[in-house]
mmCIF file of C-alpha atoms and ligand atoms in Angstrom:
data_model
loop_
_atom_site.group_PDB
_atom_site.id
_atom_site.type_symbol
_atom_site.label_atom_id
_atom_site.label_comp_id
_atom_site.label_asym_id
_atom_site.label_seq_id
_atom_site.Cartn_x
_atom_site.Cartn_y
_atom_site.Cartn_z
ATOM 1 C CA UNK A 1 144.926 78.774 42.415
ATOM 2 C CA UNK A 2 147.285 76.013 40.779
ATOM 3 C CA UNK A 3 148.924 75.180 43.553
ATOM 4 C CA UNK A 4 145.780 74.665 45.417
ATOM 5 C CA UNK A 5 144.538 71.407 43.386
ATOM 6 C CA UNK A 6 147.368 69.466 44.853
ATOM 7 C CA UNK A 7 147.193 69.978 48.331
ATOM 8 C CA UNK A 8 144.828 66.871 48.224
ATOM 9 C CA UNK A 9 143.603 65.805 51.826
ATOM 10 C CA UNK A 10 144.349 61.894 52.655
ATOM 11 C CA UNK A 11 141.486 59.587 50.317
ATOM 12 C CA UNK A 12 140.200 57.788 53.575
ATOM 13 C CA UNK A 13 138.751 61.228 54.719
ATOM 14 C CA UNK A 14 136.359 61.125 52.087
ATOM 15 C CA UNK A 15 134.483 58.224 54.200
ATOM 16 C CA UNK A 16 134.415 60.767 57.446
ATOM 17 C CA UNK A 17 130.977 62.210 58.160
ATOM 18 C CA UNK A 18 130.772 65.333 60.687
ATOM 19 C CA UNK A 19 129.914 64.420 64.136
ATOM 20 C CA UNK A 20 125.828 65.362 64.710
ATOM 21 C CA UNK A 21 126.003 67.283 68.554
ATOM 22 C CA UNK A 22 122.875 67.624 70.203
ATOM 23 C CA UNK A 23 121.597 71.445 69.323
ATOM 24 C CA UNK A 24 122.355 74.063 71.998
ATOM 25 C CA UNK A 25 119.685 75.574 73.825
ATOM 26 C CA UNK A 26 121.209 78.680 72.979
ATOM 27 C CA UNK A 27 120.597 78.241 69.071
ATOM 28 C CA UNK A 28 117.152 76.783 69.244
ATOM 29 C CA UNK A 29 116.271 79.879 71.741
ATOM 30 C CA UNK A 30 117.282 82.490 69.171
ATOM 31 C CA UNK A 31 116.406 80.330 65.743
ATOM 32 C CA UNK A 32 112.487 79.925 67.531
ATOM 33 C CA UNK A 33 112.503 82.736 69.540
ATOM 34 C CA UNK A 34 111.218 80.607 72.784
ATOM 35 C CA UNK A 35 112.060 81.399 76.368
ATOM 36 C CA UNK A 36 111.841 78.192 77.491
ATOM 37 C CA UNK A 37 114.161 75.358 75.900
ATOM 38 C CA UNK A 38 115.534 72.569 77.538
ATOM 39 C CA UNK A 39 117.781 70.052 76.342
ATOM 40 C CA UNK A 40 117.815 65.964 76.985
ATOM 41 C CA UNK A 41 119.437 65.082 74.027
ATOM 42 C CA UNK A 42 123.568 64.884 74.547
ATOM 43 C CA UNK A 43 122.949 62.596 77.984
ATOM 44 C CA UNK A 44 124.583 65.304 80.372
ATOM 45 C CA UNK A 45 124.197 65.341 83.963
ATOM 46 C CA UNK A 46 121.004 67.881 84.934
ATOM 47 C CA UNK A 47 121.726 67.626 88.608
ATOM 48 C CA UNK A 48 125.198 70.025 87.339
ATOM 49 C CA UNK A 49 128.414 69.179 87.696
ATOM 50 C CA UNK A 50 129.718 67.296 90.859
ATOM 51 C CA UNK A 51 129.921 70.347 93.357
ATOM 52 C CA UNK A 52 133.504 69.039 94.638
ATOM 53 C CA UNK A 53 134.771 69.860 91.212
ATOM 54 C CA UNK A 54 133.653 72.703 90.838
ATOM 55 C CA UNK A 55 134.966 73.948 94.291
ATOM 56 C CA UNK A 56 138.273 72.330 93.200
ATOM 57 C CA UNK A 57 138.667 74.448 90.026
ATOM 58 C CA UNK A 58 137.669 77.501 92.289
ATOM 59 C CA UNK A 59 140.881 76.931 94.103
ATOM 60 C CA UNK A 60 143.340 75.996 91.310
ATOM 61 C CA UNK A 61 142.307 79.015 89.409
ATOM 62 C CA UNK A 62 145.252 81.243 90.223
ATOM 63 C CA UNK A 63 147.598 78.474 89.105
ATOM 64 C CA UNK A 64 147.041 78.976 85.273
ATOM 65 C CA UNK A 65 150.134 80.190 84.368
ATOM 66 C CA UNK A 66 151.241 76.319 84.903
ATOM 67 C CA UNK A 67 151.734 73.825 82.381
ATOM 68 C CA UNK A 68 149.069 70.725 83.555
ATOM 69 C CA UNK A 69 151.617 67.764 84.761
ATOM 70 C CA UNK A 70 152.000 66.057 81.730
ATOM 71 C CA UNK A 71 151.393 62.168 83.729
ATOM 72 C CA UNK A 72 147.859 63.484 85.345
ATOM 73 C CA UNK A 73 149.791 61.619 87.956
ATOM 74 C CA UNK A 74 147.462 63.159 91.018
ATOM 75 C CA UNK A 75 144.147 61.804 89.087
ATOM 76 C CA UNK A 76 145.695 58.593 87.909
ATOM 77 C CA UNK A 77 146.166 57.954 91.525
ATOM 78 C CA UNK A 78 142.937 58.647 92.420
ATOM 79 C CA UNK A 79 141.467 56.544 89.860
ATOM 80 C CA UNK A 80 143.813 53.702 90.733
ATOM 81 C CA UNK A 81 142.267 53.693 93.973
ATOM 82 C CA UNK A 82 138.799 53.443 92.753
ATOM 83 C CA UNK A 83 138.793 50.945 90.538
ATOM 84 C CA UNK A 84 142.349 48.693 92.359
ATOM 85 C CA UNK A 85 144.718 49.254 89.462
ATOM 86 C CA UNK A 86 148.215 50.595 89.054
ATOM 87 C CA UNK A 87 148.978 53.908 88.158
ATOM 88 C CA UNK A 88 150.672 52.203 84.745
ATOM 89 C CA UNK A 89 147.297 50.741 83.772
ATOM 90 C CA UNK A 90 145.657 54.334 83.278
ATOM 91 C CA UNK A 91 145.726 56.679 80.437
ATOM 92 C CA UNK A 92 144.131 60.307 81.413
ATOM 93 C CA UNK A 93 142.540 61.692 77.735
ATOM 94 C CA UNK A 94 140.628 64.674 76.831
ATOM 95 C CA UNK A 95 137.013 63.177 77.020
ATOM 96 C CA UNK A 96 137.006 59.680 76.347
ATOM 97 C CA UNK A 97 136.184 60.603 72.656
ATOM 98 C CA UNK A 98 140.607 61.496 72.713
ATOM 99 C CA UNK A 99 141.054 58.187 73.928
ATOM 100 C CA UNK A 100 138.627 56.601 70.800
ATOM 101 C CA UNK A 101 141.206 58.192 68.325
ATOM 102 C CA UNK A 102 144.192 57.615 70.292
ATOM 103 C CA UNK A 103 143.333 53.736 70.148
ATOM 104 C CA UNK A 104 142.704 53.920 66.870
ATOM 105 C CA UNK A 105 146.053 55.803 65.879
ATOM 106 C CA UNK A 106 147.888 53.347 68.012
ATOM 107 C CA UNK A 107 146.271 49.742 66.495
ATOM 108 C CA UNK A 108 144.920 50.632 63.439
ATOM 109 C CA UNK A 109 146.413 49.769 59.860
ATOM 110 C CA UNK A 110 144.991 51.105 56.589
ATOM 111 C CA UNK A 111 142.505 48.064 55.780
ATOM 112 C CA UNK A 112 141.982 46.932 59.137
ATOM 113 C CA UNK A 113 138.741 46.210 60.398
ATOM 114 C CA UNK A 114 136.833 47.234 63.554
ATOM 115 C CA UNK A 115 133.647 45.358 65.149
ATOM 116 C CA UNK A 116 130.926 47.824 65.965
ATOM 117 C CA UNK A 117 127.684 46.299 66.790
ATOM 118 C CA UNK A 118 125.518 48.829 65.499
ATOM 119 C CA UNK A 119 123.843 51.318 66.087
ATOM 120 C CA UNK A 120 126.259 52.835 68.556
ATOM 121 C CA UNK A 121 128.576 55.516 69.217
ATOM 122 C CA UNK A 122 129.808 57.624 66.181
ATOM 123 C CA UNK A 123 133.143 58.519 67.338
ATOM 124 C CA UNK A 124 134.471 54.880 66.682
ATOM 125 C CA UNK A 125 133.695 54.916 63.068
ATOM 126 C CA UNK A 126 135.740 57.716 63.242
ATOM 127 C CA UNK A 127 138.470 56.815 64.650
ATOM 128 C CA UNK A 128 138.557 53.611 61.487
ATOM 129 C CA UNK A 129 138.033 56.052 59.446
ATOM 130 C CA UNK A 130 140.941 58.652 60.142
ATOM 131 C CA UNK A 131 142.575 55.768 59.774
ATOM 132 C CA UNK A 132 141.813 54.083 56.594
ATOM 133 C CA UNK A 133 140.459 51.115 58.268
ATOM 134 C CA UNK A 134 137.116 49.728 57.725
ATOM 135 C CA UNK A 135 133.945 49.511 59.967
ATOM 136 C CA UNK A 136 131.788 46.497 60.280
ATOM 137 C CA UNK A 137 128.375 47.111 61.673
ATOM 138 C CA UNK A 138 126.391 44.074 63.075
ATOM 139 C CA UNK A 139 123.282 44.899 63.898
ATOM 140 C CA UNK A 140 121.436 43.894 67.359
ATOM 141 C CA UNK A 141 118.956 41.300 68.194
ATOM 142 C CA UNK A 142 115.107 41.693 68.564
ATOM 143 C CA UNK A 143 115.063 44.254 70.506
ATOM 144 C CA UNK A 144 118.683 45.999 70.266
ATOM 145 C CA UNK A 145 120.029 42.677 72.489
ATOM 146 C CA UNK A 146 123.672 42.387 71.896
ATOM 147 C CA UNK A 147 123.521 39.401 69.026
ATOM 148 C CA UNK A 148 126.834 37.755 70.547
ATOM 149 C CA UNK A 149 127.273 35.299 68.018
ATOM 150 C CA UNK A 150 126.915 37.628 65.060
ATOM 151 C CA UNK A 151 129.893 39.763 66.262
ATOM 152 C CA UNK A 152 131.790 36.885 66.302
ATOM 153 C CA UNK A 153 131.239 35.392 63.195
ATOM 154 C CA UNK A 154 132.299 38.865 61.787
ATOM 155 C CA UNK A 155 135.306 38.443 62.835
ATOM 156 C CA UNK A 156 137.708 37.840 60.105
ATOM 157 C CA UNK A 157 141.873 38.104 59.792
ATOM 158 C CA UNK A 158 141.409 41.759 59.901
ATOM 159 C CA UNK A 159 139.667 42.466 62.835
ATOM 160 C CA UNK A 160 141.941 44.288 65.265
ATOM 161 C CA UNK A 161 139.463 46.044 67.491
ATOM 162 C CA UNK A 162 135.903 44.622 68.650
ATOM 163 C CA UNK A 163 133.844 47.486 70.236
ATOM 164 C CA UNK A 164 131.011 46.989 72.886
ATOM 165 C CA UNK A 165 129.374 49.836 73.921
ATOM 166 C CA UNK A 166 127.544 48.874 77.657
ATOM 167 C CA UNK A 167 124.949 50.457 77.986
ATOM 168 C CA UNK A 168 124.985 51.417 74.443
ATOM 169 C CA UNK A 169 124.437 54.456 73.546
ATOM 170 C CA UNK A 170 121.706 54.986 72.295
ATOM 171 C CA UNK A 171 119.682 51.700 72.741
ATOM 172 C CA UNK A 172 120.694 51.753 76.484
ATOM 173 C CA UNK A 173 120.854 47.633 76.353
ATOM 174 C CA UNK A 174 123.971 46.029 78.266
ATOM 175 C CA UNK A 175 125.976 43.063 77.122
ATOM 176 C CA UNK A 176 126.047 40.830 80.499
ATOM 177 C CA UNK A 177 129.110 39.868 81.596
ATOM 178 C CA UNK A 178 129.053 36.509 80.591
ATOM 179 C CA UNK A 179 128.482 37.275 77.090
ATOM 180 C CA UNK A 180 131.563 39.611 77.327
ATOM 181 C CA UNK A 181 133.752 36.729 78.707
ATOM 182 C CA UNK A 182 132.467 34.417 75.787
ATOM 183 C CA UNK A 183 133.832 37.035 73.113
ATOM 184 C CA UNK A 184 136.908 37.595 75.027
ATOM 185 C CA UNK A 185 137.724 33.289 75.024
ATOM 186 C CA UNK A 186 136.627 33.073 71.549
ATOM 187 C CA UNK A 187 139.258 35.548 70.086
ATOM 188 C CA UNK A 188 143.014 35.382 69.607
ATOM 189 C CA UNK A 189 145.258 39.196 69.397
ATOM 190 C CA UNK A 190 142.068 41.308 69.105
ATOM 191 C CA UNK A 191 141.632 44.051 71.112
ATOM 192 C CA UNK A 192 138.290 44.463 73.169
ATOM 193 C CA UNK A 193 137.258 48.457 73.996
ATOM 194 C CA UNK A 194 134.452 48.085 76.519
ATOM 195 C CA UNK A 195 132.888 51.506 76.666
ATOM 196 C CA UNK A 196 131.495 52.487 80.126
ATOM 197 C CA UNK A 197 130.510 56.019 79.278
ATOM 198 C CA UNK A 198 127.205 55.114 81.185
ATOM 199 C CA UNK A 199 128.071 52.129 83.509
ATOM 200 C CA UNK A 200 127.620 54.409 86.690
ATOM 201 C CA UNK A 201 123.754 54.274 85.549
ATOM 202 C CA UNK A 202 123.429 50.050 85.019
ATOM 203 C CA UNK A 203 121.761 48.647 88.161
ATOM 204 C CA UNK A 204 120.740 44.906 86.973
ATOM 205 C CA UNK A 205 123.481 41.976 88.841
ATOM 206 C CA UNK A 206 124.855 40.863 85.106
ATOM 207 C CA UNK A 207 126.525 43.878 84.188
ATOM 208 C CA UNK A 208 130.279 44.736 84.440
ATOM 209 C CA UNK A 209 131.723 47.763 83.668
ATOM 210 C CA UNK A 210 135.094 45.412 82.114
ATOM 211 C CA UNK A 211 137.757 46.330 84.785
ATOM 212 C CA UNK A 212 137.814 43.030 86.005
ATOM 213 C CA UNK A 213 139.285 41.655 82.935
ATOM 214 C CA UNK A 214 141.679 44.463 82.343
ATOM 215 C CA UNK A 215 142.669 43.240 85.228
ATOM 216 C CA UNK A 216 143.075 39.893 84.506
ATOM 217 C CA UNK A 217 145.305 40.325 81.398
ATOM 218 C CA UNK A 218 143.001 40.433 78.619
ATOM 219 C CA UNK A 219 143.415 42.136 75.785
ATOM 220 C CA UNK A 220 141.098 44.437 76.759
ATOM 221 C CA UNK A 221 140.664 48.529 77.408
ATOM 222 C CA UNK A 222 137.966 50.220 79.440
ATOM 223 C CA UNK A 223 137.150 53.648 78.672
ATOM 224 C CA UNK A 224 134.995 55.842 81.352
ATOM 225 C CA UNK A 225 134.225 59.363 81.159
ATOM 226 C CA UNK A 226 133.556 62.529 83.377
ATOM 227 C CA UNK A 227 130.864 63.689 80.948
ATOM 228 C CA UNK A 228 128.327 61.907 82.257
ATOM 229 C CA UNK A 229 127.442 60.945 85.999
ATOM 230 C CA UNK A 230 130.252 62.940 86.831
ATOM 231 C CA UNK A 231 128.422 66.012 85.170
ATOM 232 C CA UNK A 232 131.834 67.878 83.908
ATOM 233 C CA UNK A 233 130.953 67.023 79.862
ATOM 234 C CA UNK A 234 132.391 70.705 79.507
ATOM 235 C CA UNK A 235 136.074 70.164 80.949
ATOM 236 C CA UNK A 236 136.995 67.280 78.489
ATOM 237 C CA UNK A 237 137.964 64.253 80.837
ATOM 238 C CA UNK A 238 137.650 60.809 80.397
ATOM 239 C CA UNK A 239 140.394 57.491 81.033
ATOM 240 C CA UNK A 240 140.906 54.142 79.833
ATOM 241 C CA UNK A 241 141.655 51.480 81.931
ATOM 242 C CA UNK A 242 143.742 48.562 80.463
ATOM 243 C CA UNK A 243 146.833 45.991 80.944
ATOM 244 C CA UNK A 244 150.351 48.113 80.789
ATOM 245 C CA UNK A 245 151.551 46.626 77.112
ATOM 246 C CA UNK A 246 148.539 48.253 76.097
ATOM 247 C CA UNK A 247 148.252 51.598 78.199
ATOM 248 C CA UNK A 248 152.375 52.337 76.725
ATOM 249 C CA UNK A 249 151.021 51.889 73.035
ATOM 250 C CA UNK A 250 148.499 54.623 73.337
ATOM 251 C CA UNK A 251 150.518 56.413 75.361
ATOM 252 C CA UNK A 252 152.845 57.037 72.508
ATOM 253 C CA UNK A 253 150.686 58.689 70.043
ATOM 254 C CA UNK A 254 148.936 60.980 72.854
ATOM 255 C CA UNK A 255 150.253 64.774 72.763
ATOM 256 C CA UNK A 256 152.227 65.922 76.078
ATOM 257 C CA UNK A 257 149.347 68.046 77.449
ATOM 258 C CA UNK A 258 146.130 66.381 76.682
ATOM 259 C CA UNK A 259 144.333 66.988 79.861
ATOM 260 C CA UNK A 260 144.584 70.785 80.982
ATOM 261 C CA UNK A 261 144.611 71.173 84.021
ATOM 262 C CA UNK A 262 141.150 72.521 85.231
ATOM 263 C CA UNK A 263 140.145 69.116 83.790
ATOM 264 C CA UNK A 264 142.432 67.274 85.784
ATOM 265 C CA UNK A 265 141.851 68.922 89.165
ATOM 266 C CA UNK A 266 137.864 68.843 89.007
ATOM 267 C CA UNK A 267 138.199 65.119 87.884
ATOM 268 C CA UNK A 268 139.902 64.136 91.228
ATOM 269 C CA UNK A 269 138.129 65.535 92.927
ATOM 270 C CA UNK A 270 134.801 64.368 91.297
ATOM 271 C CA UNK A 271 135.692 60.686 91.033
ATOM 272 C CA UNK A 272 135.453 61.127 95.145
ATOM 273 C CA UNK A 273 132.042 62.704 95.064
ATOM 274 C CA UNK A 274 129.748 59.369 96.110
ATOM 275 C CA UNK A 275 127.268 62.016 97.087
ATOM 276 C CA UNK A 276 127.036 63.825 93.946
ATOM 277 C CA UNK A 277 127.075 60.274 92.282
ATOM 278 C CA UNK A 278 124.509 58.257 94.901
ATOM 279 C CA UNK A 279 121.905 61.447 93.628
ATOM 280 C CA UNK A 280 122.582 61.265 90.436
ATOM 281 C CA UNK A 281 121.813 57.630 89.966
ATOM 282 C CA UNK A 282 118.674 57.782 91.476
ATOM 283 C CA UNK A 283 117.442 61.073 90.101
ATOM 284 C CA UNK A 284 118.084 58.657 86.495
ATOM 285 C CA UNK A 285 116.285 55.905 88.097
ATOM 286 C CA UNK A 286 113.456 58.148 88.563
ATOM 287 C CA UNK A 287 113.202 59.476 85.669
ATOM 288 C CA UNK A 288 113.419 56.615 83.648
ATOM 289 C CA UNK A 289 110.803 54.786 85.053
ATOM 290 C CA UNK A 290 108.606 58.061 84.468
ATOM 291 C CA UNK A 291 109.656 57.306 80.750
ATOM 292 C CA UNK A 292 108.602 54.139 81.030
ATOM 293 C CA UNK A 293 104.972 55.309 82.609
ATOM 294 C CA UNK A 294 104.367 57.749 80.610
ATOM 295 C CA UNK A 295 105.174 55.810 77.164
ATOM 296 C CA UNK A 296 103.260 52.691 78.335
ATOM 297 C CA UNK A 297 100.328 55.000 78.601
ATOM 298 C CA UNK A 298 100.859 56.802 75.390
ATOM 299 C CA UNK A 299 101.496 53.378 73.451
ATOM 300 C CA UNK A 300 104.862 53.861 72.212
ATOM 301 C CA UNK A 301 107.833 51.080 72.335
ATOM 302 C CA UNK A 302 110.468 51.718 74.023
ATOM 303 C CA UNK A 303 113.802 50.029 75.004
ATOM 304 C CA UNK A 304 114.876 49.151 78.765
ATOM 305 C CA UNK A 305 117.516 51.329 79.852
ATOM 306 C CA UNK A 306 120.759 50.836 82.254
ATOM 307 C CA UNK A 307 122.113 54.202 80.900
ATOM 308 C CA UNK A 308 120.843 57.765 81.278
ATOM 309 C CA UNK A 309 118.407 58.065 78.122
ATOM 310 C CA UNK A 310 115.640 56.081 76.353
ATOM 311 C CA UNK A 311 115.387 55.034 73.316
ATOM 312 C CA UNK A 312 111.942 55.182 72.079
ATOM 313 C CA UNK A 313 109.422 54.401 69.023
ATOM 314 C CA UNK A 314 107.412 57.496 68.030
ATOM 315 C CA UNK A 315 106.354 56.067 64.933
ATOM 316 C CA UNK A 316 106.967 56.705 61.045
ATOM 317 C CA UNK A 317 105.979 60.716 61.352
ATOM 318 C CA UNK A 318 109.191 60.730 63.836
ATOM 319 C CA UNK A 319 111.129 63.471 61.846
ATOM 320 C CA UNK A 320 107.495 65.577 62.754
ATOM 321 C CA UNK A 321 107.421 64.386 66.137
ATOM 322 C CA UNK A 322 110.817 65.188 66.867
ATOM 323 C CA UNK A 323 110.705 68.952 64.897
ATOM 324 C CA UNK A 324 107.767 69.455 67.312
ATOM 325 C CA UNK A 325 109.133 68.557 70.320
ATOM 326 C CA UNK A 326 111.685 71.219 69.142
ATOM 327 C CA UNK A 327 109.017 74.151 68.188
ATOM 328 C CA UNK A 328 108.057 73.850 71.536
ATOM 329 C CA UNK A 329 111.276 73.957 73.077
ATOM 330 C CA UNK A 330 112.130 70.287 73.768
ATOM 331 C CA UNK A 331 115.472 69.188 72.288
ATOM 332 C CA UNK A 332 115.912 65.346 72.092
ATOM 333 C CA UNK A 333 118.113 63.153 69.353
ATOM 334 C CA UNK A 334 116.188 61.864 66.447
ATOM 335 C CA UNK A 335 117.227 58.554 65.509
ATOM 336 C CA UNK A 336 117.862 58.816 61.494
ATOM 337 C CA UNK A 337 121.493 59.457 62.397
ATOM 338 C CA UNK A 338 121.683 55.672 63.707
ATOM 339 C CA UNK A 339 119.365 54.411 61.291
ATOM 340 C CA UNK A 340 116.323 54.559 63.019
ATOM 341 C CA UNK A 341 114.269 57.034 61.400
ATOM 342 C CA UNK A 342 110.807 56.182 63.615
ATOM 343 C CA UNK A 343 112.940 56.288 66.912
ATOM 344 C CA UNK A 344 113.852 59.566 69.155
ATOM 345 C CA UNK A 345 116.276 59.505 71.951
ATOM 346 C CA UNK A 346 115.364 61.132 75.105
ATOM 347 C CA UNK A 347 117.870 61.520 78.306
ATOM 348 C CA UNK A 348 116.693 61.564 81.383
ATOM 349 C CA UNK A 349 116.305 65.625 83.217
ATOM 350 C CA UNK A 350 115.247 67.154 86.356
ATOM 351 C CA UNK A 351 112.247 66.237 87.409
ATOM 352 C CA UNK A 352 110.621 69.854 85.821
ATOM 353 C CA UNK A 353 112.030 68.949 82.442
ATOM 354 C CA UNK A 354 110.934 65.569 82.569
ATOM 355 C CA UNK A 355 107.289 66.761 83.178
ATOM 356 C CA UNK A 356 107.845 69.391 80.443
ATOM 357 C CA UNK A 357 109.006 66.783 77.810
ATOM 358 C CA UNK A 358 105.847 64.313 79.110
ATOM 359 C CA UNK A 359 103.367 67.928 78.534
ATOM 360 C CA UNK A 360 104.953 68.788 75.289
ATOM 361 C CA UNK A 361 104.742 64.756 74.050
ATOM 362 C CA UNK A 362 101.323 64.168 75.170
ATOM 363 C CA UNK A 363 99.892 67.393 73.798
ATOM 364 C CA UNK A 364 101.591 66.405 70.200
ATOM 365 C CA UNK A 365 100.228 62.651 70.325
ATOM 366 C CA UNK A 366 96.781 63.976 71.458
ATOM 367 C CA UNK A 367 96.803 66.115 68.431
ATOM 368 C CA UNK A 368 97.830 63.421 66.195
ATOM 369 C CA UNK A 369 94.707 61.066 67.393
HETATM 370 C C1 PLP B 401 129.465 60.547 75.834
HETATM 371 C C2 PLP B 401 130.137 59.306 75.418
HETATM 372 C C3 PLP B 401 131.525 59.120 75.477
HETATM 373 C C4 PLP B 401 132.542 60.096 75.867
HETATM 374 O O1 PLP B 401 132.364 61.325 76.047
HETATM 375 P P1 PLP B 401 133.528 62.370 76.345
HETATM 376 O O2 PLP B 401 132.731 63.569 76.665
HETATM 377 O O3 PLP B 401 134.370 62.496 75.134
HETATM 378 O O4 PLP B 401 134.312 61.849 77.520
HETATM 379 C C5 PLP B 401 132.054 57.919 75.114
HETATM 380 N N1 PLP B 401 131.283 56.915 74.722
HETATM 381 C C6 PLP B 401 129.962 57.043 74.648
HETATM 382 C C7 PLP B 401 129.173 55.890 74.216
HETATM 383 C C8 PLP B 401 129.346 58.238 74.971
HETATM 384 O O5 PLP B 401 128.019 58.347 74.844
#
């Protein structure tokens, strides 16, 4: 047992916390012993995955045996065609969280400092943290507005990364592109990560997804995912999008195989699914607006979305409110992880679960009264 007390992990993971997931239904049915369970709290597709995925993987099956090609080069192409890049300005990750850590391995120094206007996604704490760098939050405007000029007066001779989450997970606010083009012109060898994990769902005229300025040589990198509109959050796909200097950095520190190649095949074949995308956008549009109706009705404040969840008030019993929801089979994401201890986040379902969810909230809120 000697030996054991100097096997000492790196000091910086001390500051790591362990990622939160959304509960499976799976674990809530057995821990409550309910039949019924459904969960809007990990903002998956509930349409299912794109069906020309999964008849895609149906076909590759037999081909296991096979390494995956190491360049992704058939879905690299059919991204480059979407979006009217080169193959060289596309990395291929394992879910776009891979590509979070892979930036960070790649830029990051021990005391460097990332941008994160906060609350927002976990994973790029994270990926300062693995790191030894340092995280500074700035917190959004009245009502979780992107507060542009904060994040730019927290810039200091540190700051190597600036993140903008759009739509943010989980306030669901946008940073118009304007704003976006004012950070970019106001700073000098930073690197910009716009995440579009949900840009597929933004519908109002200011928003941009960030390609364009890949394109246009700034230091920027774009990361999408399959998770969401594309519904395959189970195969592990996602991409970044960014000028080549930057795309052959990351490249470097990513592991020959990262995508397998189930992953691979379903994604090309999803990113040509405008079908199983057109629905999916306006199932969300539905549904959100249903939000919207219902908590209007009920009183609550919520937040505007352009993404695929809401972001709503409950109040300060929300720890009850959202155990509740659970007891009755309703899994959503209670805000304490973010810092928002009276807030739940609810993503958008089929239309059943969205009337189950409005049943279950209404009944609780009644009772409350
Ligand atoms: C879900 C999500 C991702 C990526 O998900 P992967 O499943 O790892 O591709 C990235 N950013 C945000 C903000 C997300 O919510």
């Amino acid at each position: 047992m000697e030996i054991r007390k100097n096997i000492l992990p790196r000091k910086t993971l001390d500051t790591i916390q362990p990622y939160s997931p959304g509960k499976p239904i799976w674990e809530v049915q057995k821990e409550l012993g309910l039949d019924r369970v459904i969960k809007l709290a990990s903002n998956e597709n509930p349409l299912g995955p794109s069906p020309k995925a999964v008849e895609a993987i149906k076909k590759s099956l037999s081909e296991l045996n096979r390494y995956p090609d190491a360049d992704a080069t058939a879905l690299k192409t059919a991204i480059a065609e979407q979006y009217g890049v080169t193959t060289s300005q596309i990395i291929p990750t394992n879910g776009a969280d891979e590509l979070i850590t892979l930036v960070s391995e790649a830029f990051l120094e021990q005391g460097d400092e990332i941008i994160v206007p906060s609350p927002s996604f976990s994973e790029y704490d994270f990926g300062a943290h693995i790191m030894g760098a340092k995280v500074v939050p700035v917190p959004f405007a009245e009502n979780f507005e992107f507060d542009v000029d904060a994040i730019l007066a927290a810039v200091t001779n540190k700051t190597k990364i600036i993140y903008i989450c759009t739509p943010n997970n989980p306030t669901g606010t946008i940073m118009a592109k304007a704003d976006i083009e004012k950070v970019l012109n106001s700073v000098n060898d930073i690197l910009v990560v716009i995440d579009g994990a949900y840009s597929h769902f933004a519908d109002v005229p200011e928003y941009t997804e960030g390609v364009e300025f890949a394109k246009a040589g700034y230091p920027v990198i774009v990361l999408q995912t399959f998770s969401k509109i594309y519904g395959i959050a189970g195969l592990r796909v996602g991409f970044g999008i960014a000028p080549e200097e930057i795309i052959q950095s990351v490249l470097k520190v990513k592991e020959p195989f990262n995508v397998n190649a189930l992953a691979q095949t379903a994604a090309t074949a999803a990113i040509t699914d405008t079908e199983h995308v057109k629905a999916s956008r306006e199932a969300n549009k539905a549904g959100r607006e249903l939000f919207y109706k219902t908590f209007k009705e009920l009183g609550l404040k919520y937040t505007e979305s352009e993404a695929n969840f809401v972001l709503v008030e409950v109040g300060p019993n929300g720890e009850e409110i959202y155990k509740a929801l659970m007891a009755q089979g309703v899994i959503v994401r209670y805000g304490k992880t973010w810092g928002l201890p009276e807030f739940i986040r609810v993503s958008v379902g089929t239309p059943e679960e969205n009337e189950f969810f409005i049943e279950v909230l209404n009944g609780l809120l009644a009772k409350q009264a």
